[in-house]
Structure formats: C-alpha cells, structure tokens
Amino acid sequence: SALAVMPPSDGPMAVIALDGRSADRLVAAALADGAQVLGRGPLANMLIVRGNRAAIAGDMLARGVIVVAAPDRWCNSAKEPAT
C-alpha cells in the first residue's frame, strides 16, 4: 500500500536519486536540511537518513530525489557514505 512507502513525519527514511547517480552527492544537502545521515542504502542511488520529513522532502524533490520510508533492514545495514 502507499502508506508502506510514505516516510514518517520524523524518523528514518531513504532518499533516492531518480537519475540513478550516486547518492553520496546528497550528503551535504541532507545535512543542510537538518537530517542525520545514517549511511548508504542497498543501492548506490540511496541514502538512509533520520530527520523531519517536512524539512527534507521539499528540497530533495526539487533535486530530483524522492523520500520514502526506510525499512528497518535498510537502516541496520546502512554503510558509511563517501565524503
């Protein structure tokens, strides 16, 4: 269902670059939006963050990035992004 992918109002979420490029380039933007970067997602174009949906989603969408709920297994297996 659609609710399964809706990111929480506050908590862990995945930001996914729709152009398929590495999500490492999104680290600075996520931090500027007040998010805590937890690591990479299971694909190179995903970044797992913890933060406030209202603060993150609009900016990310303007960058061609969607914000979705991050399943626990993604959060627990997140790898450090390149800096």
PDB file of N, CA, C and O in Angstrom:
ATOM      1  N   SER A   1       0.836  -1.191   0.000  1.00  0.00           N
ATOM      2  CA  SER A   1       0.000   0.000   0.000  1.00  0.00           C
ATOM      3  C   SER A   1       0.876   1.247   0.000  1.00  0.00           C
ATOM      4  O   SER A   1       2.044   1.209   0.340  1.00  0.00           O
ATOM      5  N   ALA A   2       0.283   2.366  -0.349  1.00  0.00           N
ATOM      6  CA  ALA A   2       1.021   3.629  -0.415  1.00  0.00           C
ATOM      7  C   ALA A   2       1.561   4.032   0.942  1.00  0.00           C
ATOM      8  O   ALA A   2       2.611   4.664   1.036  1.00  0.00           O
ATOM      9  N   LEU A   3       0.861   3.675   2.010  1.00  0.00           N
ATOM     10  CA  LEU A   3       1.333   4.033   3.351  1.00  0.00           C
ATOM     11  C   LEU A   3       2.638   3.345   3.696  1.00  0.00           C
ATOM     12  O   LEU A   3       3.408   3.850   4.506  1.00  0.00           O
ATOM     13  N   ALA A   4       2.913   2.216   3.083  1.00  0.00           N
ATOM     14  CA  ALA A   4       4.148   1.488   3.360  1.00  0.00           C
ATOM     15  C   ALA A   4       5.381   2.255   2.890  1.00  0.00           C
ATOM     16  O   ALA A   4       6.461   2.076   3.446  1.00  0.00           O
ATOM     17  N   VAL A   5       5.244   3.101   1.890  1.00  0.00           N
ATOM     18  CA  VAL A   5       6.390   3.855   1.389  1.00  0.00           C
ATOM     19  C   VAL A   5       6.391   5.309   1.861  1.00  0.00           C
ATOM     20  O   VAL A   5       7.374   6.018   1.661  1.00  0.00           O
ATOM     21  N   MET A   6       5.300   5.742   2.480  1.00  0.00           N
ATOM     22  CA  MET A   6       5.241   7.120   2.986  1.00  0.00           C
ATOM     23  C   MET A   6       6.256   7.275   4.119  1.00  0.00           C
ATOM     24  O   MET A   6       6.230   6.515   5.081  1.00  0.00           O
ATOM     25  N   PRO A   7       7.160   8.245   3.999  1.00  0.00           N
ATOM     26  CA  PRO A   7       8.149   8.412   5.067  1.00  0.00           C
ATOM     27  C   PRO A   7       7.477   8.905   6.344  1.00  0.00           C
ATOM     28  O   PRO A   7       6.452   9.579   6.296  1.00  0.00           O
ATOM     29  N   PRO A   8       8.048   8.560   7.491  1.00  0.00           N
ATOM     30  CA  PRO A   8       7.470   9.035   8.749  1.00  0.00           C
ATOM     31  C   PRO A   8       7.615  10.545   8.856  1.00  0.00           C
ATOM     32  O   PRO A   8       8.474  11.144   8.201  1.00  0.00           O
ATOM     33  N   SER A   9       6.787  11.171   9.680  1.00  0.00           N
ATOM     34  CA  SER A   9       6.920  12.623   9.854  1.00  0.00           C
ATOM     35  C   SER A   9       8.264  12.958  10.468  1.00  0.00           C
ATOM     36  O   SER A   9       8.844  14.005  10.197  1.00  0.00           O
ATOM     37  N   ASP A  10       8.786  12.065  11.273  1.00  0.00           N
ATOM     38  CA  ASP A  10      10.103  12.233  11.877  1.00  0.00           C
ATOM     39  C   ASP A  10      10.677  10.844  12.128  1.00  0.00           C
ATOM     40  O   ASP A  10      10.019  10.012  12.741  1.00  0.00           O
ATOM     41  N   GLY A  11      11.853  10.586  11.624  1.00  0.00           N
ATOM     42  CA  GLY A  11      12.468   9.272  11.809  1.00  0.00           C
ATOM     43  C   GLY A  11      13.307   8.866  10.623  1.00  0.00           C
ATOM     44  O   GLY A  11      13.690   9.703   9.802  1.00  0.00           O
ATOM     45  N   PRO A  12      13.580   7.559  10.501  1.00  0.00           N
ATOM     46  CA  PRO A  12      14.434   7.086   9.405  1.00  0.00           C
ATOM     47  C   PRO A  12      13.693   7.079   8.070  1.00  0.00           C
ATOM     48  O   PRO A  12      12.511   6.738   8.008  1.00  0.00           O
ATOM     49  N   MET A  13      14.394   7.484   7.037  1.00  0.00           N
ATOM     50  CA  MET A  13      13.833   7.477   5.693  1.00  0.00           C
ATOM     51  C   MET A  13      14.958   7.307   4.683  1.00  0.00           C
ATOM     52  O   MET A  13      16.132   7.514   5.005  1.00  0.00           O
ATOM     53  N   ALA A  14      14.573   6.921   3.487  1.00  0.00           N
ATOM     54  CA  ALA A  14      15.542   6.767   2.406  1.00  0.00           C
ATOM     55  C   ALA A  14      15.328   7.878   1.396  1.00  0.00           C
ATOM     56  O   ALA A  14      14.194   8.187   1.031  1.00  0.00           O
ATOM     57  N   VAL A  15      16.418   8.499   0.970  1.00  0.00           N
ATOM     58  CA  VAL A  15      16.360   9.461  -0.125  1.00  0.00           C
ATOM     59  C   VAL A  15      16.952   8.755  -1.346  1.00  0.00           C
ATOM     60  O   VAL A  15      18.006   8.138  -1.262  1.00  0.00           O
ATOM     61  N   ILE A  16      16.217   8.794  -2.448  1.00  0.00           N
ATOM     62  CA  ILE A  16      16.584   8.018  -3.635  1.00  0.00           C
ATOM     63  C   ILE A  16      16.707   8.950  -4.835  1.00  0.00           C
ATOM     64  O   ILE A  16      15.729   9.584  -5.238  1.00  0.00           O
ATOM     65  N   ALA A  17      17.905   9.033  -5.382  1.00  0.00           N
ATOM     66  CA  ALA A  17      18.157   9.867  -6.559  1.00  0.00           C
ATOM     67  C   ALA A  17      17.544   9.192  -7.780  1.00  0.00           C
ATOM     68  O   ALA A  17      17.918   8.074  -8.143  1.00  0.00           O
ATOM     69  N   LEU A  18      16.577   9.849  -8.414  1.00  0.00           N
ATOM     70  CA  LEU A  18      15.865   9.257  -9.544  1.00  0.00           C
ATOM     71  C   LEU A  18      16.711   9.155 -10.801  1.00  0.00           C
ATOM     72  O   LEU A  18      16.400   8.377 -11.695  1.00  0.00           O
ATOM     73  N   ASP A  19      17.804   9.908 -10.865  1.00  0.00           N
ATOM     74  CA  ASP A  19      18.660   9.825 -12.048  1.00  0.00           C
ATOM     75  C   ASP A  19      19.627   8.648 -11.974  1.00  0.00           C
ATOM     76  O   ASP A  19      20.393   8.409 -12.899  1.00  0.00           O
ATOM     77  N   GLY A  20      19.607   7.898 -10.855  1.00  0.00           N
ATOM     78  CA  GLY A  20      20.453   6.726 -10.716  1.00  0.00           C
ATOM     79  C   GLY A  20      21.884   7.012 -10.305  1.00  0.00           C
ATOM     80  O   GLY A  20      22.648   6.090 -10.050  1.00  0.00           O
ATOM     81  N   ARG A  21      22.246   8.291 -10.226  1.00  0.00           N
ATOM     82  CA  ARG A  21      23.616   8.638  -9.832  1.00  0.00           C
ATOM     83  C   ARG A  21      23.827   8.385  -8.356  1.00  0.00           C
ATOM     84  O   ARG A  21      22.884   8.286  -7.581  1.00  0.00           O
ATOM     85  N   SER A  22      25.071   8.322  -7.944  1.00  0.00           N
ATOM     86  CA  SER A  22      25.423   8.054  -6.556  1.00  0.00           C
ATOM     87  C   SER A  22      24.775   9.051  -5.610  1.00  0.00           C
ATOM     88  O   SER A  22      24.778  10.261  -5.846  1.00  0.00           O
ATOM     89  N   ALA A  23      24.240   8.532  -4.526  1.00  0.00           N
ATOM     90  CA  ALA A  23      23.610   9.380  -3.513  1.00  0.00           C
ATOM     91  C   ALA A  23      24.632  10.091  -2.637  1.00  0.00           C
ATOM     92  O   ALA A  23      24.264  10.963  -1.851  1.00  0.00           O
ATOM     93  N   ASP A  24      25.901   9.757  -2.763  1.00  0.00           N
ATOM     94  CA  ASP A  24      26.930  10.433  -1.965  1.00  0.00           C
ATOM     95  C   ASP A  24      26.860  11.948  -2.131  1.00  0.00           C
ATOM     96  O   ASP A  24      27.127  12.693  -1.204  1.00  0.00           O
ATOM     97  N   ARG A  25      26.454  12.407  -3.318  1.00  0.00           N
ATOM     98  CA  ARG A  25      26.370  13.847  -3.584  1.00  0.00           C
ATOM     99  C   ARG A  25      25.253  14.514  -2.800  1.00  0.00           C
ATOM    100  O   ARG A  25      25.171  15.733  -2.743  1.00  0.00           O
ATOM    101  N   LEU A  26      24.370  13.717  -2.174  1.00  0.00           N
ATOM    102  CA  LEU A  26      23.239  14.267  -1.430  1.00  0.00           C
ATOM    103  C   LEU A  26      23.534  14.468   0.052  1.00  0.00           C
ATOM    104  O   LEU A  26      22.712  15.014   0.769  1.00  0.00           O
ATOM    105  N   VAL A  27      24.695  14.034   0.504  1.00  0.00           N
ATOM    106  CA  VAL A  27      25.027  14.126   1.925  1.00  0.00           C
ATOM    107  C   VAL A  27      24.951  15.565   2.417  1.00  0.00           C
ATOM    108  O   VAL A  27      24.298  15.853   3.421  1.00  0.00           O
ATOM    109  N   ALA A  28      25.583  16.487   1.733  1.00  0.00           N
ATOM    110  CA  ALA A  28      25.599  17.889   2.166  1.00  0.00           C
ATOM    111  C   ALA A  28      24.189  18.471   2.201  1.00  0.00           C
ATOM    112  O   ALA A  28      23.833  19.193   3.144  1.00  0.00           O
ATOM    113  N   ALA A  29      23.378  18.153   1.198  1.00  0.00           N
ATOM    114  CA  ALA A  29      22.002  18.661   1.166  1.00  0.00           C
ATOM    115  C   ALA A  29      21.182  18.094   2.312  1.00  0.00           C
ATOM    116  O   ALA A  29      20.408  18.816   2.949  1.00  0.00           O
ATOM    117  N   ALA A  30      21.346  16.819   2.605  1.00  0.00           N
ATOM    118  CA  ALA A  30      20.610  16.202   3.710  1.00  0.00           C
ATOM    119  C   ALA A  30      20.999  16.838   5.037  1.00  0.00           C
ATOM    120  O   ALA A  30      20.141  17.149   5.872  1.00  0.00           O
ATOM    121  N   LEU A  31      22.286  17.055   5.223  1.00  0.00           N
ATOM    122  CA  LEU A  31      22.756  17.698   6.464  1.00  0.00           C
ATOM    123  C   LEU A  31      22.218  19.123   6.563  1.00  0.00           C
ATOM    124  O   LEU A  31      21.797  19.552   7.641  1.00  0.00           O
ATOM    125  N   ALA A  32      22.204  19.847   5.447  1.00  0.00           N
ATOM    126  CA  ALA A  32      21.679  21.218   5.446  1.00  0.00           C
ATOM    127  C   ALA A  32      20.191  21.251   5.778  1.00  0.00           C
ATOM    128  O   ALA A  32      19.699  22.223   6.346  1.00  0.00           O
ATOM    129  N   ASP A  33      19.486  20.157   5.459  1.00  0.00           N
ATOM    130  CA  ASP A  33      18.058  20.052   5.763  1.00  0.00           C
ATOM    131  C   ASP A  33      17.813  19.574   7.195  1.00  0.00           C
ATOM    132  O   ASP A  33      16.681  19.329   7.594  1.00  0.00           O
ATOM    133  N   GLY A  34      18.895  19.404   7.958  1.00  0.00           N
ATOM    134  CA  GLY A  34      18.776  19.003   9.354  1.00  0.00           C
ATOM    135  C   GLY A  34      18.728  17.505   9.586  1.00  0.00           C
ATOM    136  O   GLY A  34      18.466  17.055  10.705  1.00  0.00           O
ATOM    137  N   ALA A  35      18.992  16.730   8.559  1.00  0.00           N
ATOM    138  CA  ALA A  35      18.958  15.269   8.697  1.00  0.00           C
ATOM    139  C   ALA A  35      20.270  14.742   9.265  1.00  0.00           C
ATOM    140  O   ALA A  35      21.323  15.338   9.080  1.00  0.00           O
ATOM    141  N   GLN A  36      20.167  13.616   9.935  1.00  0.00           N
ATOM    142  CA  GLN A  36      21.344  12.864  10.368  1.00  0.00           C
ATOM    143  C   GLN A  36      21.552  11.779   9.319  1.00  0.00           C
ATOM    144  O   GLN A  36      20.635  11.005   9.029  1.00  0.00           O
ATOM    145  N   VAL A  37      22.717  11.711   8.732  1.00  0.00           N
ATOM    146  CA  VAL A  37      22.995  10.708   7.708  1.00  0.00           C
ATOM    147  C   VAL A  37      23.383   9.405   8.411  1.00  0.00           C
ATOM    148  O   VAL A  37      24.352   9.374   9.168  1.00  0.00           O
ATOM    149  N   LEU A  38      22.606   8.352   8.154  1.00  0.00           N
ATOM    150  CA  LEU A  38      22.876   7.049   8.756  1.00  0.00           C
ATOM    151  C   LEU A  38      23.787   6.203   7.889  1.00  0.00           C
ATOM    152  O   LEU A  38      24.507   5.355   8.394  1.00  0.00           O
ATOM    153  N   GLY A  39      23.755   6.426   6.570  1.00  0.00           N
ATOM    154  CA  GLY A  39      24.621   5.674   5.664  1.00  0.00           C
ATOM    155  C   GLY A  39      23.974   5.475   4.318  1.00  0.00           C
ATOM    156  O   GLY A  39      22.942   6.061   4.000  1.00  0.00           O
ATOM    157  N   ARG A  40      24.583   4.629   3.520  1.00  0.00           N
ATOM    158  CA  ARG A  40      24.068   4.300   2.191  1.00  0.00           C
ATOM    159  C   ARG A  40      22.956   3.276   2.297  1.00  0.00           C
ATOM    160  O   ARG A  40      22.936   2.464   3.207  1.00  0.00           O
ATOM    161  N   GLY A  41      22.097   3.296   1.302  1.00  0.00           N
ATOM    162  CA  GLY A  41      21.070   2.270   1.199  1.00  0.00           C
ATOM    163  C   GLY A  41      21.602   1.085   0.421  1.00  0.00           C
ATOM    164  O   GLY A  41      22.793   1.027   0.098  1.00  0.00           O
ATOM    165  N   PRO A  42      20.725   0.144   0.084  1.00  0.00           N
ATOM    166  CA  PRO A  42      21.157  -1.054  -0.631  1.00  0.00           C
ATOM    167  C   PRO A  42      21.592  -0.796  -2.079  1.00  0.00           C
ATOM    168  O   PRO A  42      22.259  -1.629  -2.671  1.00  0.00           O
ATOM    169  N   LEU A  43      21.226   0.348  -2.643  1.00  0.00           N
ATOM    170  CA  LEU A  43      21.650   0.716  -3.992  1.00  0.00           C
ATOM    171  C   LEU A  43      22.458   2.001  -3.937  1.00  0.00           C
ATOM    172  O   LEU A  43      22.280   2.815  -3.028  1.00  0.00           O
ATOM    173  N   ALA A  44      23.310   2.208  -4.911  1.00  0.00           N
ATOM    174  CA  ALA A  44      24.202   3.371  -4.920  1.00  0.00           C
ATOM    175  C   ALA A  44      23.464   4.701  -4.942  1.00  0.00           C
ATOM    176  O   ALA A  44      23.986   5.705  -4.470  1.00  0.00           O
ATOM    177  N   ASN A  45      22.229   4.719  -5.459  1.00  0.00           N
ATOM    178  CA  ASN A  45      21.486   5.979  -5.544  1.00  0.00           C
ATOM    179  C   ASN A  45      20.621   6.234  -4.311  1.00  0.00           C
ATOM    180  O   ASN A  45      19.777   7.119  -4.327  1.00  0.00           O
ATOM    181  N   MET A  46      20.842   5.491  -3.211  1.00  0.00           N
ATOM    182  CA  MET A  46      20.054   5.640  -1.984  1.00  0.00           C
ATOM    183  C   MET A  46      20.914   6.059  -0.807  1.00  0.00           C
ATOM    184  O   MET A  46      22.030   5.589  -0.638  1.00  0.00           O
ATOM    185  N   LEU A  47      20.340   6.936   0.008  1.00  0.00           N
ATOM    186  CA  LEU A  47      20.983   7.384   1.236  1.00  0.00           C
ATOM    187  C   LEU A  47      19.954   7.226   2.353  1.00  0.00           C
ATOM    188  O   LEU A  47      18.793   7.608   2.187  1.00  0.00           O
ATOM    189  N   ILE A  48      20.366   6.657   3.479  1.00  0.00           N
ATOM    190  CA  ILE A  48      19.475   6.479   4.617  1.00  0.00           C
ATOM    191  C   ILE A  48      19.746   7.622   5.595  1.00  0.00           C
ATOM    192  O   ILE A  48      20.897   7.862   5.976  1.00  0.00           O
ATOM    193  N   VAL A  49      18.694   8.331   5.963  1.00  0.00           N
ATOM    194  CA  VAL A  49      18.815   9.475   6.872  1.00  0.00           C
ATOM    195  C   VAL A  49      17.765   9.373   7.974  1.00  0.00           C
ATOM    196  O   VAL A  49      16.793   8.635   7.865  1.00  0.00           O
ATOM    197  N   ARG A  50      17.977  10.120   9.028  1.00  0.00           N
ATOM    198  CA  ARG A  50      16.972  10.291  10.081  1.00  0.00           C
ATOM    199  C   ARG A  50      16.717  11.786  10.180  1.00  0.00           C
ATOM    200  O   ARG A  50      17.650  12.574  10.273  1.00  0.00           O
ATOM    201  N   GLY A  51      15.446  12.159  10.116  1.00  0.00           N
ATOM    202  CA  GLY A  51      15.138  13.571  10.185  1.00  0.00           C
ATOM    203  C   GLY A  51      13.650  13.842  10.105  1.00  0.00           C
ATOM    204  O   GLY A  51      12.835  12.940  10.284  1.00  0.00           O
ATOM    205  N   ASN A  52      13.331  15.085   9.811  1.00  0.00           N
ATOM    206  CA  ASN A  52      11.954  15.550   9.727  1.00  0.00           C
ATOM    207  C   ASN A  52      11.541  15.603   8.265  1.00  0.00           C
ATOM    208  O   ASN A  52      12.162  16.298   7.456  1.00  0.00           O
ATOM    209  N   ARG A  53      10.469  14.870   7.920  1.00  0.00           N
ATOM    210  CA  ARG A  53      10.011  14.794   6.531  1.00  0.00           C
ATOM    211  C   ARG A  53       9.734  16.171   5.938  1.00  0.00           C
ATOM    212  O   ARG A  53      10.128  16.457   4.808  1.00  0.00           O
ATOM    213  N   ALA A  54       9.078  17.040   6.689  1.00  0.00           N
ATOM    214  CA  ALA A  54       8.732  18.365   6.172  1.00  0.00           C
ATOM    215  C   ALA A  54       9.983  19.173   5.829  1.00  0.00           C
ATOM    216  O   ALA A  54       9.992  19.942   4.872  1.00  0.00           O
ATOM    217  N   ALA A  55      11.044  18.992   6.595  1.00  0.00           N
ATOM    218  CA  ALA A  55      12.284  19.737   6.361  1.00  0.00           C
ATOM    219  C   ALA A  55      13.091  19.166   5.198  1.00  0.00           C
ATOM    220  O   ALA A  55      13.840  19.886   4.545  1.00  0.00           O
ATOM    221  N   ILE A  56      12.926  17.884   4.922  1.00  0.00           N
ATOM    222  CA  ILE A  56      13.760  17.197   3.938  1.00  0.00           C
ATOM    223  C   ILE A  56      13.082  17.060   2.576  1.00  0.00           C
ATOM    224  O   ILE A  56      13.701  17.288   1.531  1.00  0.00           O
ATOM    225  N   ALA A  57      11.825  16.671   2.561  1.00  0.00           N
ATOM    226  CA  ALA A  57      11.162  16.226   1.325  1.00  0.00           C
ATOM    227  C   ALA A  57      11.115  17.284   0.219  1.00  0.00           C
ATOM    228  O   ALA A  57      11.402  16.975  -0.936  1.00  0.00           O
ATOM    229  N   GLY A  58      10.757  18.503   0.538  1.00  0.00           N
ATOM    230  CA  GLY A  58      10.633  19.532  -0.492  1.00  0.00           C
ATOM    231  C   GLY A  58      11.937  19.823  -1.200  1.00  0.00           C
ATOM    232  O   GLY A  58      11.994  19.889  -2.433  1.00  0.00           O
ATOM    233  N   ASP A  59      13.005  19.986  -0.429  1.00  0.00           N
ATOM    234  CA  ASP A  59      14.318  20.259  -1.007  1.00  0.00           C
ATOM    235  C   ASP A  59      14.784  19.085  -1.861  1.00  0.00           C
ATOM    236  O   ASP A  59      15.299  19.272  -2.952  1.00  0.00           O
ATOM    237  N   MET A  60      14.580  17.881  -1.357  1.00  0.00           N
ATOM    238  CA  MET A  60      15.033  16.711  -2.107  1.00  0.00           C
ATOM    239  C   MET A  60      14.251  16.553  -3.408  1.00  0.00           C
ATOM    240  O   MET A  60      14.825  16.258  -4.451  1.00  0.00           O
ATOM    241  N   LEU A  61      12.946  16.767  -3.363  1.00  0.00           N
ATOM    242  CA  LEU A  61      12.135  16.655  -4.573  1.00  0.00           C
ATOM    243  C   LEU A  61      12.612  17.652  -5.633  1.00  0.00           C
ATOM    244  O   LEU A  61      12.693  17.322  -6.818  1.00  0.00           O
ATOM    245  N   ALA A  62      12.976  18.851  -5.212  1.00  0.00           N
ATOM    246  CA  ALA A  62      13.491  19.858  -6.135  1.00  0.00           C
ATOM    247  C   ALA A  62      14.809  19.412  -6.775  1.00  0.00           C
ATOM    248  O   ALA A  62      15.160  19.874  -7.858  1.00  0.00           O
ATOM    249  N   ARG A  63      15.511  18.487  -6.121  1.00  0.00           N
ATOM    250  CA  ARG A  63      16.777  17.950  -6.636  1.00  0.00           C
ATOM    251  C   ARG A  63      16.573  16.681  -7.463  1.00  0.00           C
ATOM    252  O   ARG A  63      17.535  16.041  -7.871  1.00  0.00           O
ATOM    253  N   GLY A  64      15.313  16.272  -7.673  1.00  0.00           N
ATOM    254  CA  GLY A  64      15.042  15.042  -8.405  1.00  0.00           C
ATOM    255  C   GLY A  64      15.239  13.797  -7.557  1.00  0.00           C
ATOM    256  O   GLY A  64      15.652  12.752  -8.047  1.00  0.00           O
ATOM    257  N   VAL A  65      14.949  13.950  -6.268  1.00  0.00           N
ATOM    258  CA  VAL A  65      15.164  12.876  -5.302  1.00  0.00           C
ATOM    259  C   VAL A  65      13.852  12.644  -4.563  1.00  0.00           C
ATOM    260  O   VAL A  65      13.207  13.603  -4.135  1.00  0.00           O
ATOM    261  N   ILE A  66      13.449  11.385  -4.428  1.00  0.00           N
ATOM    262  CA  ILE A  66      12.248  11.090  -3.656  1.00  0.00           C
ATOM    263  C   ILE A  66      12.634  10.629  -2.256  1.00  0.00           C
ATOM    264  O   ILE A  66      13.743  10.141  -2.033  1.00  0.00           O
ATOM    265  N   VAL A  67      11.722  10.808  -1.334  1.00  0.00           N
ATOM    266  CA  VAL A  67      11.929  10.418   0.064  1.00  0.00           C
ATOM    267  C   VAL A  67      10.866   9.383   0.389  1.00  0.00           C
ATOM    268  O   VAL A  67       9.675   9.624   0.201  1.00  0.00           O
ATOM    269  N   VAL A  68      11.305   8.212   0.849  1.00  0.00           N
ATOM    270  CA  VAL A  68      10.389   7.120   1.194  1.00  0.00           C
ATOM    271  C   VAL A  68      10.742   6.567   2.566  1.00  0.00           C
ATOM    272  O   VAL A  68      11.824   6.833   3.101  1.00  0.00           O
ATOM    273  N   ALA A  69       9.832   5.783   3.116  1.00  0.00           N
ATOM    274  CA  ALA A  69      10.094   5.106   4.383  1.00  0.00           C
ATOM    275  C   ALA A  69      11.282   4.166   4.200  1.00  0.00           C
ATOM    276  O   ALA A  69      11.433   3.524   3.163  1.00  0.00           O
ATOM    277  N   ALA A  70      12.128   4.091   5.214  1.00  0.00           N
ATOM    278  CA  ALA A  70      13.273   3.181   5.184  1.00  0.00           C
ATOM    279  C   ALA A  70      12.963   1.972   6.055  1.00  0.00           C
ATOM    280  O   ALA A  70      12.806   2.115   7.264  1.00  0.00           O
ATOM    281  N   PRO A  71      12.848   0.788   5.447  1.00  0.00           N
ATOM    282  CA  PRO A  71      12.625  -0.407   6.252  1.00  0.00           C
ATOM    283  C   PRO A  71      13.763  -0.612   7.249  1.00  0.00           C
ATOM    284  O   PRO A  71      14.906  -0.210   6.989  1.00  0.00           O
ATOM    285  N   ASP A  72      13.461  -1.241   8.370  1.00  0.00           N
ATOM    286  CA  ASP A  72      14.483  -1.485   9.400  1.00  0.00           C
ATOM    287  C   ASP A  72      15.714  -2.167   8.838  1.00  0.00           C
ATOM    288  O   ASP A  72      16.832  -1.825   9.213  1.00  0.00           O
ATOM    289  N   ARG A  73      15.529  -3.097   7.920  1.00  0.00           N
ATOM    290  CA  ARG A  73      16.698  -3.828   7.397  1.00  0.00           C
ATOM    291  C   ARG A  73      17.635  -2.901   6.628  1.00  0.00           C
ATOM    292  O   ARG A  73      18.827  -3.134   6.571  1.00  0.00           O
ATOM    293  N   TRP A  74      17.103  -1.831   6.010  1.00  0.00           N
ATOM    294  CA  TRP A  74      17.970  -0.861   5.347  1.00  0.00           C
ATOM    295  C   TRP A  74      18.727  -0.046   6.368  1.00  0.00           C
ATOM    296  O   TRP A  74      19.899   0.266   6.194  1.00  0.00           O
ATOM    297  N   CYS A  75      18.079   0.327   7.453  1.00  0.00           N
ATOM    298  CA  CYS A  75      18.711   1.147   8.486  1.00  0.00           C
ATOM    299  C   CYS A  75      19.824   0.378   9.187  1.00  0.00           C
ATOM    300  O   CYS A  75      20.868   0.927   9.496  1.00  0.00           O
ATOM    301  N   ASN A  76      19.585  -0.885   9.421  1.00  0.00           N
ATOM    302  CA  ASN A  76      20.553  -1.704  10.150  1.00  0.00           C
ATOM    303  C   ASN A  76      21.744  -2.104   9.297  1.00  0.00           C
ATOM    304  O   ASN A  76      22.785  -2.471   9.823  1.00  0.00           O
ATOM    305  N   SER A  77      21.595  -2.040   7.979  1.00  0.00           N
ATOM    306  CA  SER A  77      22.702  -2.434   7.102  1.00  0.00           C
ATOM    307  C   SER A  77      23.315  -1.251   6.371  1.00  0.00           C
ATOM    308  O   SER A  77      24.115  -1.426   5.474  1.00  0.00           O
ATOM    309  N   ALA A  78      22.955  -0.027   6.773  1.00  0.00           N
ATOM    310  CA  ALA A  78      23.474   1.168   6.098  1.00  0.00           C
ATOM    311  C   ALA A  78      24.986   1.245   6.222  1.00  0.00           C
ATOM    312  O   ALA A  78      25.553   0.983   7.273  1.00  0.00           O
ATOM    313  N   LYS A  79      25.645   1.570   5.115  1.00  0.00           N
ATOM    314  CA  LYS A  79      27.099   1.725   5.077  1.00  0.00           C
ATOM    315  C   LYS A  79      27.429   3.198   5.042  1.00  0.00           C
ATOM    316  O   LYS A  79      26.649   4.007   4.560  1.00  0.00           O
ATOM    317  N   GLU A  80      28.587   3.558   5.535  1.00  0.00           N
ATOM    318  CA  GLU A  80      29.007   4.958   5.546  1.00  0.00           C
ATOM    319  C   GLU A  80      29.112   5.486   4.112  1.00  0.00           C
ATOM    320  O   GLU A  80      29.692   4.837   3.254  1.00  0.00           O
ATOM    321  N   PRO A  81      28.535   6.674   3.858  1.00  0.00           N
ATOM    322  CA  PRO A  81      28.689   7.273   2.522  1.00  0.00           C
ATOM    323  C   PRO A  81      30.092   7.821   2.336  1.00  0.00           C
ATOM    324  O   PRO A  81      30.810   8.089   3.311  1.00  0.00           O
ATOM    325  N   ALA A  82      30.501   7.968   1.095  1.00  0.00           N
ATOM    326  CA  ALA A  82      31.805   8.582   0.804  1.00  0.00           C
ATOM    327  C   ALA A  82      31.724  10.062   1.153  1.00  0.00           C
ATOM    328  O   ALA A  82      30.693  10.682   1.019  1.00  0.00           O
ATOM    329  N   THR A  83      32.805  10.611   1.623  1.00  0.00           N
ATOM    330  CA  THR A  83      32.826  12.046   1.956  1.00  0.00           C
ATOM    331  C   THR A  83      33.814  12.778   1.103  1.00  0.00           C
ATOM    332  O   THR A  83      34.683  12.230   0.516  1.00  0.00           O
TER     333      THR A  83
END
